[in-house]
CSV table of C-alpha atoms in Angstrom, one decimal:
chain,number,residue,atom,x,y,z
A,1,MET,CA,24.3,0.4,16.8
A,2,LYS,CA,22.7,1.8,14.0
A,3,LEU,CA,22.9,-1.1,12.0
A,4,LYS,CA,21.5,-3.3,15.2
A,5,GLN,CA,18.7,-0.7,15.3
A,6,ALA,CA,17.7,-1.0,11.5
A,7,LEU,CA,17.8,-4.9,11.7
A,8,CYS,CA,15.9,-5.0,15.2
A,9,ALA,CA,13.1,-2.4,13.0
A,10,LEU,CA,12.9,-5.3,10.0
A,11,ILE,CA,12.1,-7.9,12.8
A,12,ILE,CA,8.6,-6.4,12.7
A,13,PRO,CA,7.3,-6.6,9.3
A,14,ILE,CA,9.4,-10.3,8.7
A,15,SER,CA,7.8,-11.2,11.8
A,16,PHE,CA,4.4,-10.1,10.6
A,17,ILE,CA,4.8,-11.8,7.3
A,18,LEU,CA,5.9,-15.1,8.7
A,19,ILE,CA,2.5,-15.2,11.2
A,20,LEU,CA,0.5,-14.7,7.8
A,21,PHE,CA,2.6,-17.8,6.1
A,22,ILE,CA,1.7,-19.6,9.4
A,23,LEU,CA,-2.0,-18.7,9.2
A,24,GLN,CA,-2.4,-19.4,5.6
A,25,SER,CA,-1.4,-23.1,6.5
A,26,PHE,CA,-4.6,-22.9,8.4
A,27,PRO,CA,-7.9,-22.7,6.0
A,28,LEU,CA,-10.6,-20.7,7.6
A,29,PRO,CA,-13.2,-21.1,4.9
A,30,ALA,CA,-16.1,-19.3,7.1
A,31,LEU,CA,-13.5,-16.0,7.5
A,32,ASP,CA,-14.1,-13.4,4.7
A,33,LYS,CA,-10.4,-12.5,3.8
A,34,TYR,CA,-11.6,-8.8,3.2
A,35,ALA,CA,-14.4,-7.9,5.9
A,36,PHE,CA,-13.3,-10.2,9.3
A,37,GLY,CA,-9.7,-11.4,7.7
A,38,GLY,CA,-8.7,-7.3,7.3
A,39,ILE,CA,-9.9,-7.0,10.6
A,40,PHE,CA,-8.3,-9.7,12.6
A,41,VAL,CA,-5.1,-9.4,10.3
A,42,THR,CA,-4.8,-5.6,11.7
A,43,CYS,CA,-5.3,-6.6,15.3
A,44,ILE,CA,-2.2,-9.0,14.7
A,45,ALA,CA,-0.3,-5.7,13.1
A,46,LEU,CA,-1.1,-3.8,16.0
A,47,PHE,CA,0.2,-6.2,18.4
A,48,ILE,CA,3.2,-6.8,16.9
A,49,SER,CA,3.8,-3.0,17.0
A,50,PHE,CA,2.5,-2.8,20.4
A,51,ILE,CA,5.3,-5.3,21.6
A,52,ALA,CA,8.3,-3.4,19.7
A,53,LEU,CA,7.5,-0.3,21.2
A,54,LYS,CA,7.2,-1.8,24.6
A,55,ILE,CA,10.7,-3.1,24.3
A,56,ASP,CA,11.6,0.2,23.0
A,57,LYS,CA,10.0,1.9,26.0
A,58,LYS,CA,8.0,4.0,23.6
A,59,ARG,CA,4.3,4.5,23.1
A,60,PHE,CA,2.5,4.6,19.7
A,61,LYS,CA,2.1,8.6,20.4
A,62,ASP,CA,6.0,8.8,20.4
A,63,MET,CA,6.5,7.7,17.1
A,64,GLY,CA,3.9,10.2,15.7
A,65,LEU,CA,1.3,7.0,15.4
A,66,PHE,CA,-2.1,8.7,17.3
A,67,PHE,CA,-5.5,10.2,16.3
A,68,GLN,CA,-5.6,14.1,16.0
A,69,LYS,CA,-7.5,16.6,15.1
A,70,LYS,CA,-6.0,16.9,11.2
A,71,THR,CA,-6.6,13.0,11.0
A,72,PRO,CA,-9.9,13.1,8.8
A,73,SER,CA,-8.6,15.9,6.5
A,74,ARG,CA,-5.4,14.4,6.1
A,75,PHE,CA,-6.9,10.7,5.3
A,76,SER,CA,-9.3,12.7,3.0
A,77,LYS,CA,-7.1,14.5,1.1
A,78,GLY,CA,-4.8,11.1,0.5
A,79,PHE,CA,-8.0,9.5,-0.3
A,80,ILE,CA,-8.6,12.1,-3.1
A,81,ILE,CA,-5.5,12.2,-4.4
A,82,GLY,CA,-5.6,8.4,-4.9
A,83,LEU,CA,-8.8,8.5,-6.7
A,84,CYS,CA,-7.7,10.9,-8.8
A,85,ALA,CA,-4.3,9.1,-9.7
A,86,THR,CA,-6.0,6.2,-9.9
A,87,ALA,CA,-8.8,7.1,-12.2
A,88,LEU,CA,-5.9,9.2,-14.5
A,89,ILE,CA,-3.8,5.4,-14.9
A,90,LEU,CA,-6.9,3.9,-16.2
A,91,ALA,CA,-8.0,6.5,-18.1
A,92,ILE,CA,-4.6,6.3,-19.9
A,93,ILE,CA,-4.6,2.4,-20.0
A,94,ILE,CA,-8.4,2.2,-21.3
A,95,ASN,CA,-7.2,5.2,-24.0
A,96,PHE,CA,-4.5,3.5,-25.7
A,97,SER,CA,-5.4,0.0,-25.2
A,98,SER,CA,-8.4,-2.2,-26.6
A,99,LEU,CA,-9.7,-2.7,-23.2
A,100,GLU,CA,-13.1,-0.6,-22.4
A,101,LEU,CA,-15.1,-0.2,-19.4
A,102,ASN,CA,-18.2,-1.7,-18.8
A,103,TYR,CA,-20.8,-1.8,-16.3
A,104,LYS,CA,-22.1,-4.5,-14.4
A,105,ALA,CA,-25.9,-4.9,-14.7
A,106,HIS,CA,-27.9,-5.8,-12.0
A,107,SER,CA,-25.2,-4.2,-9.6
A,108,ASN,CA,-26.5,-3.9,-5.9
A,109,ILE,CA,-24.7,-0.4,-5.2
A,110,PRO,CA,-25.2,-0.3,-1.5
A,111,VAL,CA,-23.9,-3.6,-1.1
A,112,VAL,CA,-20.8,-2.9,-2.9
A,113,LEU,CA,-20.3,0.5,-1.3
A,114,LEU,CA,-20.6,-1.7,2.1
A,115,TRP,CA,-17.9,-4.0,0.9
A,116,LEU,CA,-15.5,-1.9,0.0
A,117,LEU,CA,-15.4,-0.2,3.9
A,118,ALA,CA,-13.4,-3.5,4.2
A,119,PHE,CA,-10.3,-2.3,2.7
A,120,LEU,CA,-10.0,0.8,5.2
A,121,PRO,CA,-8.6,-1.5,8.1
A,122,LEU,CA,-6.6,-3.6,5.3
A,123,ALA,CA,-5.1,-0.6,4.1
A,124,PHE,CA,-4.2,0.6,7.9
A,125,MET,CA,-2.7,-2.5,8.7
A,126,GLU,CA,-0.5,-2.7,5.5
A,127,GLU,CA,0.6,1.3,6.5
A,128,LEU,CA,1.1,0.3,10.1
A,129,ILE,CA,3.1,-2.3,9.4
A,130,PHE,CA,5.4,-1.0,6.4
A,131,ARG,CA,5.3,2.8,7.3
A,132,GLY,CA,4.7,2.8,11.0
A,133,TYR,CA,7.4,2.1,13.3
A,134,ALA,CA,9.5,-0.3,11.1
A,135,PHE,CA,9.8,2.4,8.7
A,136,ILE,CA,10.4,5.2,11.0
A,137,LYS,CA,13.4,3.7,12.9
A,138,LEU,CA,14.8,2.4,9.7
A,139,ASN,CA,14.9,6.5,8.8
A,140,GLU,CA,16.4,7.1,11.7
A,141,SER,CA,19.1,4.9,11.9
A,142,VAL,CA,20.1,4.6,8.1
A,143,GLY,CA,18.5,6.8,6.5
A,144,LEU,CA,15.6,7.1,3.9
A,145,TRP,CA,16.7,5.5,0.9
A,146,PRO,CA,17.6,2.0,2.8
A,147,ALA,CA,14.3,2.4,4.5
A,148,GLN,CA,12.2,2.8,1.2
A,149,ILE,CA,14.2,0.5,-0.5
A,150,ALA,CA,14.1,-2.3,2.4
A,151,LEU,CA,10.5,-1.9,3.4
A,152,ALA,CA,9.3,-2.0,-0.8
A,153,LEU,CA,11.4,-5.2,-1.0
A,154,LEU,CA,9.2,-6.6,1.9
A,155,PHE,CA,6.1,-5.4,0.8
A,156,THR,CA,6.2,-7.1,-2.5
A,157,TRP,CA,7.5,-10.5,-0.5
A,158,TYR,CA,4.3,-10.0,1.9
A,159,HIS,CA,2.1,-9.6,-1.7
A,160,ASP,CA,3.3,-12.9,-3.1
A,161,PHE,CA,0.2,-14.4,-1.0
A,162,THR,CA,-1.4,-13.6,-4.4
A,163,GLY,CA,0.6,-16.2,-6.2
A,164,LEU,CA,1.8,-13.6,-9.0
A,165,THR,CA,5.8,-13.7,-9.6
A,166,PHE,CA,8.1,-11.4,-7.3
A,167,PHE,CA,8.7,-9.5,-10.2
A,168,ASN,CA,5.2,-9.0,-10.9
A,169,GLN,CA,4.4,-7.6,-7.2
A,170,LEU,CA,8.0,-5.7,-7.5
A,171,MET,CA,6.6,-3.7,-10.6
A,172,GLY,CA,3.0,-3.1,-8.6
A,173,PRO,CA,3.4,-3.0,-5.0
A,174,GLY,CA,6.8,-2.6,-4.7
A,175,ILE,CA,6.8,0.7,-6.9
A,176,TRP,CA,4.0,2.1,-5.1
A,177,ALA,CA,5.6,1.4,-1.4
A,178,LEU,CA,7.9,3.9,-2.3
A,179,ILE,CA,5.0,6.7,-3.0
A,180,TYR,CA,3.2,5.0,0.4
A,181,GLY,CA,6.8,5.4,2.1
A,182,ILE,CA,7.4,9.4,0.8
A,183,ALA,CA,3.9,10.0,1.4
A,184,ALA,CA,4.0,9.0,5.0
A,185,VAL,CA,7.1,10.8,5.8
A,186,TRP,CA,5.9,14.0,4.4
A,187,SER,CA,2.8,13.9,6.3
A,188,LYS,CA,4.2,12.7,9.4
A,189,GLY,CA,2.3,10.0,9.9
A,190,LEU,CA,-0.3,7.2,8.4
A,191,ALA,CA,-3.3,9.2,7.7
A,192,PHE,CA,-2.7,10.6,4.6
A,193,PRO,CA,-0.7,7.6,3.1
A,194,THR,CA,-3.8,5.0,4.4
A,195,GLY,CA,-6.4,7.0,2.5
A,196,LEU,CA,-4.0,7.2,-0.5
A,197,HIS,CA,-3.7,3.4,-0.1
A,198,MET,CA,-7.4,2.5,0.6
A,199,ALA,CA,-8.6,4.9,-2.4
A,200,ILE,CA,-6.1,2.5,-5.0
A,201,ASN,CA,-7.5,-0.3,-3.9
A,202,VAL,CA,-11.3,0.7,-3.8
A,203,VAL,CA,-10.8,1.9,-7.5
A,204,LEU,CA,-9.4,-1.7,-8.8
A,205,ALA,CA,-11.9,-2.9,-6.8
A,206,LEU,CA,-14.5,-1.0,-8.6
A,207,VAL,CA,-13.3,-2.2,-11.8
A,208,GLY,CA,-13.2,-5.7,-10.9
A,209,GLU,CA,-9.5,-6.0,-10.4
A,210,LYS,CA,-10.0,-7.1,-6.5
A,211,ASP,CA,-12.8,-9.3,-6.3
A,212,GLU,CA,-16.5,-9.7,-8.2
A,213,ARG,CA,-18.6,-8.8,-5.4
A,214,HIS,CA,-16.9,-5.2,-4.9
A,215,ALA,CA,-17.2,-4.2,-8.8
A,216,LEU,CA,-19.6,-1.9,-10.4
A,217,TRP,CA,-17.5,-2.1,-13.7
A,218,ASN,CA,-15.5,-4.9,-15.4
A,219,LEU,CA,-12.4,-4.1,-17.7
A,220,GLU,CA,-12.7,-5.9,-20.7
A,221,TYR,CA,-11.8,-6.4,-24.4
A,222,PRO,CA,-14.5,-6.1,-26.6
A,223,ALA,CA,-14.1,-9.0,-28.3
A,224,GLU,CA,-11.6,-12.2,-28.8
A,225,VAL,CA,-8.3,-10.4,-28.7
A,226,SER,CA,-4.9,-11.3,-30.3
A,227,PRO,CA,-1.7,-11.7,-28.2
A,228,THR,CA,-0.5,-8.9,-30.1
A,229,LEU,CA,-2.9,-6.7,-28.4
A,230,GLN,CA,-2.6,-8.4,-25.4
A,231,ASN,CA,1.0,-7.6,-25.3
A,232,GLU,CA,0.1,-3.9,-25.9
A,233,THR,CA,-1.8,-3.3,-23.0
A,234,GLU,CA,1.2,-4.9,-20.7
A,235,HIS,CA,3.7,-2.5,-22.4
A,236,ILE,CA,1.4,0.4,-21.7
A,237,GLY,CA,0.9,-0.8,-18.1
A,238,ILE,CA,4.8,-1.1,-17.3
A,239,LEU,CA,5.2,2.4,-18.9
A,240,LEU,CA,2.9,3.6,-16.8
A,241,GLN,CA,4.4,1.7,-13.4
A,242,ILE,CA,7.6,2.9,-14.7
A,243,ALA,CA,6.4,6.7,-14.4
A,244,VAL,CA,5.2,6.0,-10.9
A,245,LEU,CA,8.6,4.7,-10.3
A,246,ILE,CA,10.3,7.5,-11.6
A,247,ILE,CA,7.7,9.7,-9.4
A,248,GLY,CA,8.8,7.7,-6.4
A,249,ILE,CA,12.2,8.0,-6.8
A,250,LEU,CA,12.1,11.6,-7.5
A,251,LEU,CA,9.8,12.4,-4.3
A,252,THR,CA,11.8,10.6,-2.1
A,253,GLU,CA,15.5,11.9,-3.2
A,254,TYR,CA,13.8,15.9,-3.2
A,255,TYR,CA,12.7,15.2,0.5
A,256,ARG,CA,16.1,13.6,1.3
A,257,ARG,CA,18.0,16.8,-0.2
A,258,ASN,CA,15.7,19.2,1.4
A,259,LYS,CA,15.8,17.6,4.8
A,260,LEU,CA,20.0,17.5,4.7
A,261,LYS,CA,19.8,21.2,3.8
A,262,SER,CA,17.6,22.3,6.7
A,263,SER,CA,19.6,20.3,8.9
A,264,LYS,CA,22.8,21.9,7.8
A,265,THR,CA,21.0,25.5,8.3
A,266,GLN,CA,20.3,24.6,12.0
């Protein structure tokens, strides 16, 4: 029965990914992938989640997925932590590599800030699909670790849209999925991980790692750089991702053991 519930829960993110793959085969050049695209795909995510809840005879509120008085503060806390964490990672990379952070001349700050708002629906959509109903049901039926691993792998697969290899995505979004997952469980909702997720995307966008229209700075080498220096930068990035992975593992296991202890004492 538990395995059946787990498999049913996985249908949600898998269906979502397959729908996106189908939509990708119908090019819509007039649609902006961050603004309109983010809102459109969020509607798909909400619809799929609604159908799954309806089949399970539940509501969003039954799963803890609803707006509360604490929602803005939880989102803000997640956003601030995400900003600090990503800024720290960038600072370490810049300090220990040959990369420099250069301000883009003639940047239109109001326009950039407006474009950055598009990351809110995108972050919410991803959290809803990968840390929402499916994650909650998996956690309830087979446990936290299977939920973390299964949704992290699906989150990695979902990011294959960028064209990078599965390993590259596993070392990036796949690792951060563990952080978002434990953030969702610990905060008992999606506001905190959505804020965290959005902040990470915003910082990366500001330094030109998403789309040039969002950038106020560019991460660049000061001159033509040798393959050795490029490899050095990649190694620093990998070490930082491994550090994030270790943090995700430790937080997940700490929460799991505490939860197990509290259930035994009750």
